[in-house]
């Protein structure tokens, strides 16, 4: 029997009524002659609430214990969904990540899936059951500790599980109809994309489009597994993330934004070889992901180095950067008021004038561009966080995205 892997996000299982609706949909999928494996997120804002609880008892909760706590969120929804299915006469069983054989490395809070053994999943499918797997969690096979995969990690569980079960695609059910040209909460005229390449989706996700976790897209690309992002509230087609067969790629497919980072500026760094390596080596050793690095050389032979760091890692990054800064006689400043706005499109690499139009649009709003970074298919500007919404809306309009992805000649 073909196996269908479906993932339901937090909003889709937020209350008992929604869980029963999800159960109905699963029953329909099964009645069409499919084996069904379902990955669930924690109900609604459960994960945030658990984090908040932890913060109330500790300023610095041990990462192991945080994972013990956070992994309970998905256990609640998986068990309730299995009950709702049984109540409909559909045989079902729920498994934690560990029971399902989701093996990870040892990095609590941001573990990576190394392998999915999936023995019990396969066995239960053979017994004719619907299998529900808790997303966002796994187990380190060496230490036997429970790990979590990082925010949005249920997407990664679903894509990895679908790849390991040989499914021909994975269905991500969420609270929007698919991937849009910009976050529909900010740009009401944003358009749903029918299709998007893995590379573009990867850049969108990494630039803040939280509709898919970045690592889930990486897994999909590696296994060439199409990801269908669709609404859990109706049956309409969503967005297919897959290697595109379209010959002419869109110049700009979407706008993404991100308010989750903080900028560090290290000033008065001696300008000699090895300094950047020392600073970023220390941050990397602490497994801190650094983005948008800019270095300016001053006339007096010193340099300023700026970079951005996710808010979640700020405390540790500050400690390390100040330590290295003291060593070098440099000063360290933090800026909590930055945001990033990015334009993404696989066709922009062969199209002049895209960056110019982006900069001109921001200039037209009187928005100061503080840092710029690019890849071949993305341009990102760091601006003030409180100007993000208007910047996203103006860029969406400037690139004509209200009419769908921009395939016309770019303006220069
Ligand atoms: P889930 O709980 O189902 O995993 P998420 O909240 O993680 O859902 O992701 C869905 C949300 O992603 C949407 O509600 C939307 O606000 C946001 N989002 C951001 N950028 C985009 C985009 N380009 N297209 C669609 N949704 C987006
Ligand atoms: N519950 C986790 C989170 O809120 C994982 C997920 O929803 O994908 O990040
Ligand atoms: Mg999500």
Coordinates of C-alpha atoms and ligand atoms in Angstrom, one line a residue:
X1 CA 0.0 0.0 0.0
X2 CA 1.3 3.5 -0.7
X3 CA 2.4 5.3 2.4
X4 CA 1.2 8.9 3.0
X5 CA 3.1 11.0 5.6
X6 CA 1.1 14.0 6.9
X7 CA 2.3 16.6 9.4
X8 CA -0.1 18.8 11.4
X9 CA 1.2 22.0 13.0
X10 CA 0.3 23.5 16.3
X11 CA -2.7 25.6 15.2
X12 CA -4.1 22.6 13.4
X13 CA -4.3 20.6 16.6
X14 CA -4.8 23.5 19.0
X15 CA -8.0 22.2 20.6
X16 CA -10.1 19.0 20.9
X17 CA -12.4 20.1 18.1
X18 CA -9.5 20.6 15.7
X19 CA -8.0 17.3 16.7
X20 CA -11.2 15.6 15.8
X21 CA -11.2 17.3 12.4
X22 CA -7.7 16.1 11.8
X23 CA -8.8 12.6 12.7
X24 CA -11.6 12.9 10.1
X25 CA -9.1 13.8 7.5
X26 CA -6.8 11.0 8.4
X27 CA -9.7 8.5 8.2
X28 CA -10.5 9.8 4.7
X29 CA -6.9 9.4 3.6
X30 CA -6.9 5.8 4.9
X31 CA -10.2 4.9 3.3
X32 CA -8.7 5.9 0.0
X33 CA -6.3 2.9 0.4
X34 CA -3.2 4.4 1.9
X35 CA -1.1 3.6 4.9
X36 CA -1.0 6.8 6.9
X37 CA 1.8 8.1 9.2
X38 CA 1.1 11.3 10.9
X39 CA 3.6 13.7 12.6
X40 CA 2.1 16.1 15.1
X41 CA 3.3 19.3 16.8
X42 CA 2.4 20.4 20.3
X43 CA -1.1 21.9 20.7
X44 CA -1.3 25.7 20.0
X45 CA 1.3 27.6 22.0
X46 CA 2.2 24.7 24.3
X47 CA 5.9 24.9 23.5
X48 CA 6.1 28.6 24.3
X49 CA 4.2 28.0 27.5
X50 CA 6.6 25.3 28.5
X51 CA 9.5 27.6 27.8
X52 CA 7.9 30.2 29.9
X53 CA 7.4 27.8 32.8
X54 CA 11.1 26.8 32.6
X55 CA 12.0 30.5 32.8
X56 CA 10.0 30.9 35.9
X57 CA 12.0 28.4 37.8
X58 CA 15.5 29.0 36.3
X59 CA 17.5 31.7 34.5
X60 CA 19.5 29.1 32.8
X61 CA 17.8 25.7 32.6
X62 CA 20.0 22.8 31.8
X63 CA 19.5 21.9 28.2
X64 CA 18.8 18.3 28.9
X65 CA 16.0 19.1 31.3
X66 CA 14.6 21.7 28.8
X67 CA 14.3 18.9 26.3
X68 CA 12.7 16.6 28.8
X69 CA 10.1 19.3 29.3
X70 CA 9.6 20.4 25.7
X71 CA 9.2 16.9 24.4
X72 CA 6.1 16.5 26.5
X73 CA 4.1 19.0 24.3
X74 CA 4.1 16.6 21.3
X75 CA 3.2 13.6 23.6
X76 CA -0.1 15.3 24.5
X77 CA -1.2 15.9 20.9
X78 CA -0.1 12.5 19.7
X79 CA -2.0 10.6 22.3
X80 CA -5.1 12.7 21.9
X81 CA -5.1 12.2 18.1
X82 CA -4.7 8.4 18.5
X83 CA -7.7 8.4 20.9
X84 CA -9.8 10.5 18.5
X85 CA -8.9 8.0 15.7
X86 CA -9.8 5.0 17.8
X87 CA -13.1 6.7 18.8
X88 CA -13.8 6.7 15.0
X89 CA -13.1 3.1 14.6
X90 CA -9.7 3.7 13.1
X91 CA -7.0 1.6 14.7
X92 CA -4.1 3.9 15.7
X93 CA -1.0 4.0 17.9
X94 CA 1.1 6.9 19.0
X95 CA 4.9 6.8 19.4
X96 CA 7.4 9.3 20.8
X97 CA 10.3 10.2 18.6
X98 CA 12.4 7.7 20.6
X99 CA 9.9 4.9 20.2
X100 CA 9.7 5.6 16.4
X101 CA 13.5 5.3 16.1
X102 CA 14.2 9.0 15.4
X103 CA 17.9 9.0 16.2
X104 CA 19.8 12.3 16.6
X105 CA 23.1 13.6 17.6
X106 CA 23.6 14.9 21.2
X107 CA 22.9 18.6 20.7
X108 CA 20.1 19.3 23.1
X109 CA 17.7 21.9 21.8
X110 CA 19.0 21.8 18.2
X111 CA 19.7 18.1 17.6
X112 CA 20.1 16.8 14.0
X113 CA 18.4 13.6 12.9
X114 CA 21.1 11.1 12.0
X115 CA 18.9 8.1 11.1
X116 CA 15.3 6.9 11.4
X117 CA 15.1 3.2 12.2
X118 CA 11.3 3.2 12.2
X119 CA 10.9 -0.5 13.1
X120 CA 7.8 0.0 15.2
X121 CA 6.3 2.4 12.7
X122 CA 6.6 -0.2 9.9
X123 CA 5.3 -3.0 12.1
X124 CA 2.3 -1.0 13.2
X125 CA 1.5 -0.1 9.6
X126 CA 1.7 -3.8 8.7
X127 CA -0.8 -4.4 11.5
X128 CA -3.2 -2.0 9.7
X129 CA -2.8 0.9 12.2
X130 CA -2.4 4.6 11.6
X131 CA 0.9 5.6 13.2
X132 CA 1.1 8.9 15.0
X133 CA 4.7 10.2 15.7
X134 CA 5.5 13.0 18.0
X135 CA 7.4 15.7 16.0
X136 CA 10.3 17.8 17.1
X137 CA 12.0 15.1 19.2
X138 CA 14.4 12.2 19.0
X139 CA 16.9 10.2 21.1
X140 CA 20.7 10.1 21.1
X141 CA 21.4 6.4 20.6
X142 CA 24.7 6.7 22.5
X143 CA 23.6 8.5 25.6
X144 CA 19.9 7.4 25.4
X145 CA 19.0 11.0 26.2
X146 CA 15.9 12.6 24.7
X147 CA 16.6 15.5 22.4
X148 CA 14.6 18.2 20.6
X149 CA 15.3 19.4 17.1
X150 CA 14.9 23.2 17.4
X151 CA 11.8 25.4 16.8
X152 CA 9.6 24.2 14.0
X153 CA 11.3 20.9 14.2
X154 CA 8.2 18.8 13.5
X155 CA 8.6 19.7 9.9
X156 CA 12.0 18.1 9.9
X157 CA 10.6 15.0 11.6
X158 CA 7.9 14.7 8.9
X159 CA 10.2 15.1 5.9
X160 CA 12.9 12.8 7.3
X161 CA 10.2 10.1 8.2
X162 CA 8.7 10.4 4.7
X163 CA 12.2 9.9 3.1
X164 CA 12.9 6.9 5.3
X165 CA 9.6 5.3 4.6
X166 CA 10.0 5.8 0.8
X167 CA 6.9 8.0 0.5
X168 CA 6.8 9.9 -2.8
X169 CA 6.1 13.2 -1.1
X170 CA 5.2 14.7 2.3
X171 CA 2.2 16.7 3.2
X172 CA 2.7 19.7 5.7
X173 CA -0.7 20.8 6.9
X174 CA -0.7 24.3 8.4
X175 CA -2.8 27.4 9.1
X176 CA -2.1 29.1 5.7
X177 CA -3.0 27.8 2.2
X178 CA 0.6 27.3 1.3
X179 CA 3.8 29.3 0.8
X180 CA 3.0 32.9 -0.1
X181 CA 5.0 35.6 -1.9
X182 CA 5.3 37.2 1.6
X183 CA 4.0 36.5 5.1
X184 CA 0.2 36.9 4.5
X185 CA -0.1 38.3 8.1
X186 CA 1.9 41.3 7.0
X187 CA 1.0 41.6 3.3
X188 CA -2.7 40.9 2.8
X189 CA -2.3 40.9 -1.0
X190 CA 0.4 38.3 -0.9
X191 CA -0.2 35.5 -3.4
X192 CA 0.0 31.7 -2.8
X193 CA 2.8 30.2 -4.9
X194 CA 1.8 27.0 -6.8
X195 CA 5.4 25.8 -6.9
X196 CA 8.8 26.8 -5.5
X197 CA 12.2 25.2 -6.0
X198 CA 14.1 23.8 -3.0
X199 CA 16.8 26.4 -3.3
X200 CA 14.3 29.3 -3.2
X201 CA 12.4 27.7 -0.3
X202 CA 15.6 27.2 1.6
X203 CA 16.5 30.9 1.2
X204 CA 13.0 32.0 2.1
X205 CA 13.0 29.8 5.3
X206 CA 16.5 30.8 6.3
X207 CA 15.5 34.5 5.8
X208 CA 12.6 34.2 8.3
X209 CA 9.6 32.6 6.4
X210 CA 8.7 30.4 9.3
X211 CA 6.2 28.4 7.3
X212 CA 8.8 25.6 6.9
X213 CA 11.7 24.9 9.1
X214 CA 14.9 25.5 7.1
X215 CA 16.3 22.0 8.0
X216 CA 13.2 20.3 6.7
X217 CA 13.8 21.9 3.3
X218 CA 17.4 20.7 3.4
X219 CA 16.3 17.2 4.0
X220 CA 13.7 17.4 1.2
X221 CA 16.3 18.6 -1.2
X222 CA 18.9 16.0 -0.2
X223 CA 16.4 13.1 -0.7
X224 CA 14.6 14.9 -3.6
X225 CA 11.3 14.5 -1.8
X226 CA 8.6 17.0 -2.8
X227 CA 7.0 18.9 0.1
X228 CA 3.3 19.8 -0.3
X229 CA 2.5 22.7 2.1
X230 CA -1.3 23.0 2.4
X231 CA -4.1 24.1 4.6
X232 CA -5.5 21.9 7.3
X233 CA -8.8 23.7 7.1
X234 CA -9.8 22.7 3.5
X235 CA -8.9 20.4 0.6
X236 CA -7.4 22.9 -1.9
X237 CA -4.0 22.4 -3.4
X238 CA -1.2 24.2 -1.6
X239 CA 2.4 24.9 -2.6
X240 CA 4.7 22.2 -4.0
X241 CA 8.3 22.7 -2.9
X242 CA 10.3 20.6 -5.4
X243 CA 12.9 20.9 -8.1
X244 CA 11.1 23.0 -10.6
X245 CA 10.4 22.0 -14.2
X246 CA 9.6 25.6 -15.1
X247 CA 12.2 26.8 -17.8
X248 CA 12.2 30.5 -17.0
X249 CA 12.7 31.0 -13.3
X250 CA 11.0 33.8 -11.5
X251 CA 13.3 36.9 -11.0
X252 CA 11.7 37.4 -7.6
X253 CA 9.5 34.8 -6.0
X254 CA 9.1 36.2 -2.5
X255 CA 10.0 38.6 0.2
X256 CA 11.0 37.3 3.7
X257 CA 11.6 39.1 6.9
X258 CA 13.2 38.3 10.2
X259 CA 13.1 40.1 13.6
X260 CA 14.8 37.3 15.5
X261 CA 18.4 38.5 15.5
X262 CA 20.6 40.9 17.4
X263 CA 23.6 42.8 15.9
X264 CA 27.0 42.7 17.6
X265 CA 29.6 45.3 16.7
X266 CA 33.2 44.9 17.8
X267 CA 35.1 48.2 17.3
X268 CA 38.8 48.9 17.3
X269 CA 39.9 45.5 16.5
X270 CA 43.6 45.3 15.4
X271 CA 43.8 44.8 11.7
X272 CA 46.0 41.7 11.4
X273 CA 45.5 38.2 10.2
X274 CA 43.8 35.7 12.5
X275 CA 41.6 38.1 14.4
X276 CA 38.3 37.2 12.7
X277 CA 39.3 33.5 13.0
X278 CA 39.8 33.9 16.7
X279 CA 36.4 35.6 17.3
X280 CA 34.3 33.4 15.0
X281 CA 36.2 30.3 16.1
X282 CA 35.2 31.0 19.7
X283 CA 31.5 31.5 18.7
X284 CA 31.5 28.4 16.5
X285 CA 33.0 26.3 19.4
X286 CA 29.9 27.3 21.4
X287 CA 27.8 26.3 18.4
X288 CA 26.5 29.8 17.8
X289 CA 25.2 30.4 14.3
X290 CA 26.5 33.8 13.0
X291 CA 25.0 35.6 10.0
X292 CA 25.6 38.7 7.9
X293 CA 29.2 39.5 8.8
X294 CA 30.5 42.9 7.7
X295 CA 34.0 44.2 8.4
X296 CA 35.1 47.9 7.9
X297 CA 38.8 49.0 8.0
X298 CA 39.3 52.3 9.7
X299 CA 42.0 54.8 8.7
X300 CA 44.0 54.2 11.9
X301 CA 44.5 50.5 10.9
X302 CA 41.9 49.1 13.2
X303 CA 38.7 47.4 12.1
X304 CA 35.1 47.2 13.1
X305 CA 33.4 43.8 12.7
X306 CA 29.6 43.5 12.8
X307 CA 27.6 40.3 12.7
X308 CA 24.1 39.1 13.7
X309 CA 23.2 36.3 16.1
X310 CA 19.8 34.7 16.8
X311 CA 18.1 36.2 19.9
X312 CA 18.1 32.8 21.6
X313 CA 21.9 32.7 21.6
X314 CA 22.5 36.3 22.6
X315 CA 23.5 35.8 26.2
X316 CA 26.2 33.3 25.3
X317 CA 27.4 35.2 22.3
X318 CA 27.7 38.3 24.4
X319 CA 29.8 36.6 27.0
X320 CA 32.1 35.1 24.4
X321 CA 32.4 38.3 22.2
X322 CA 33.2 40.4 25.3
X323 CA 35.9 37.9 26.4
X324 CA 37.5 38.0 22.9
X325 CA 37.0 41.8 22.8
X326 CA 38.8 42.3 26.1
X327 CA 41.7 40.2 24.8
X328 CA 42.0 42.4 21.7
X329 CA 41.4 45.7 23.4
X330 CA 38.2 46.2 21.4
X331 CA 34.7 47.4 22.5
X332 CA 31.5 45.4 22.0
X333 CA 28.1 46.9 21.4
X334 CA 24.7 45.1 20.9
X335 CA 21.8 46.4 18.9
X336 CA 18.5 44.8 19.7
X337 CA 16.5 46.9 17.2
X338 CA 17.5 45.4 13.9
X339 CA 15.5 43.4 11.4
X340 CA 16.2 41.9 8.0
X341 CA 14.3 42.1 4.8
X342 CA 15.2 39.8 1.9
X343 CA 14.1 39.3 -1.6
X344 CA 14.5 35.8 -3.1
X345 CA 14.3 34.5 -6.6
X346 CA 16.2 31.9 -8.6
X347 CA 16.1 34.1 -11.8
X348 CA 17.8 37.1 -10.2
X349 CA 21.3 35.8 -10.8
X350 CA 21.0 36.5 -14.5
X351 CA 19.0 39.7 -14.1
X352 CA 20.6 43.1 -13.7
X353 CA 18.9 45.8 -11.7
X354 CA 17.2 43.7 -9.0
X355 CA 19.4 45.1 -6.2
X356 CA 19.0 48.6 -7.5
X357 CA 15.3 48.4 -7.4
X358 CA 15.4 47.0 -3.9
X359 CA 17.7 49.8 -2.6
X360 CA 15.7 52.4 -4.4
X361 CA 12.4 51.2 -2.9
X362 CA 13.9 51.3 0.6
X363 CA 15.3 54.8 -0.1
X364 CA 11.9 55.9 -1.2
X365 CA 10.6 55.2 2.3
X366 CA 13.6 57.0 3.9
X367 CA 14.8 53.7 5.3
X368 CA 18.5 53.5 6.0
X369 CA 20.2 50.3 4.9
X370 CA 22.6 49.3 7.6
X371 CA 24.1 46.1 6.3
X372 CA 23.7 44.1 3.0
X373 CA 24.3 40.5 2.3
X374 CA 23.7 38.4 -0.8
X375 CA 23.7 34.9 -2.2
X376 CA 23.2 34.2 -5.9
X377 CA 19.4 34.1 -5.4
X378 CA 18.9 36.4 -2.4
X379 CA 19.5 40.0 -1.3
X380 CA 19.2 40.8 2.4
X381 CA 19.2 44.3 3.9
X382 CA 19.5 44.9 7.7
X383 CA 17.2 47.8 8.6
X384 CA 15.5 49.1 11.8
X385 CA 13.0 46.4 13.0
X386 CA 10.2 48.9 13.3
X387 CA 10.4 49.6 9.6
X388 CA 10.1 46.0 8.5
X389 CA 6.4 45.8 7.8
X390 CA 6.4 48.8 5.5
X391 CA 9.6 47.6 3.8
X392 CA 8.1 44.2 3.1
X393 CA 4.9 45.7 1.7
X394 CA 6.7 48.2 -0.5
X395 CA 9.1 45.6 -1.9
X396 CA 6.2 43.3 -2.6
X397 CA 4.6 46.0 -4.6
X398 CA 7.8 47.2 -6.3
X399 CA 8.4 43.7 -7.6
X400 CA 4.8 43.3 -8.7
X401 CA 4.3 40.2 -6.6
X402 CA 0.6 41.0 -6.1
X403 CA 0.3 39.5 -9.6
X404 CA 2.3 36.4 -8.6
X405 CA 6.0 35.7 -8.9
X406 CA 7.8 38.2 -11.1
X407 CA 8.9 36.7 -14.4
X408 CA 9.1 39.9 -16.4
X409 CA 12.1 42.0 -17.3
X410 CA 13.4 43.5 -14.1
X411 CA 13.5 47.3 -13.9
X412 CA 17.0 48.7 -13.7
Ligands
LIG1 P1 2.6 25.3 12.1 O1 2.2 25.5 13.5 O2 1.6 24.7 11.2 O3 4.0 24.7 11.9 P2 3.8 27.9 11.6 O4 3.3 29.0 12.5 O5 5.1 27.3 12.0 O6 2.7 26.8 11.5 O7 3.9 28.4 10.1 C1 2.8 29.0 9.4 C2 2.9 30.5 9.5 O8 4.1 31.0 8.8 C3 1.8 31.3 8.9 O9 0.7 31.5 9.8 C4 2.4 32.6 8.4 O10 2.1 33.7 9.3 C5 3.9 32.3 8.5 N1 4.6 32.7 7.3 C6 5.7 33.5 7.2 N2 6.1 33.7 6.0 C7 5.2 33.0 5.2 C8 5.1 32.8 3.8 N3 6.0 33.3 2.9 N4 4.1 32.0 3.3 C9 3.2 31.5 4.2 N5 3.3 31.6 5.5 C10 4.3 32.4 6.0
LIG2 N1 6.3 22.4 19.0 C1 7.6 22.8 18.4 C2 7.6 24.3 18.2 O1 6.7 25.0 18.6 C3 7.9 22.1 17.1 C4 6.9 22.4 16.0 O2 5.8 22.9 16.2 O3 7.3 22.1 14.9 O4 8.6 24.8 17.8
LIG3 MG1 5.9 25.4 12.0

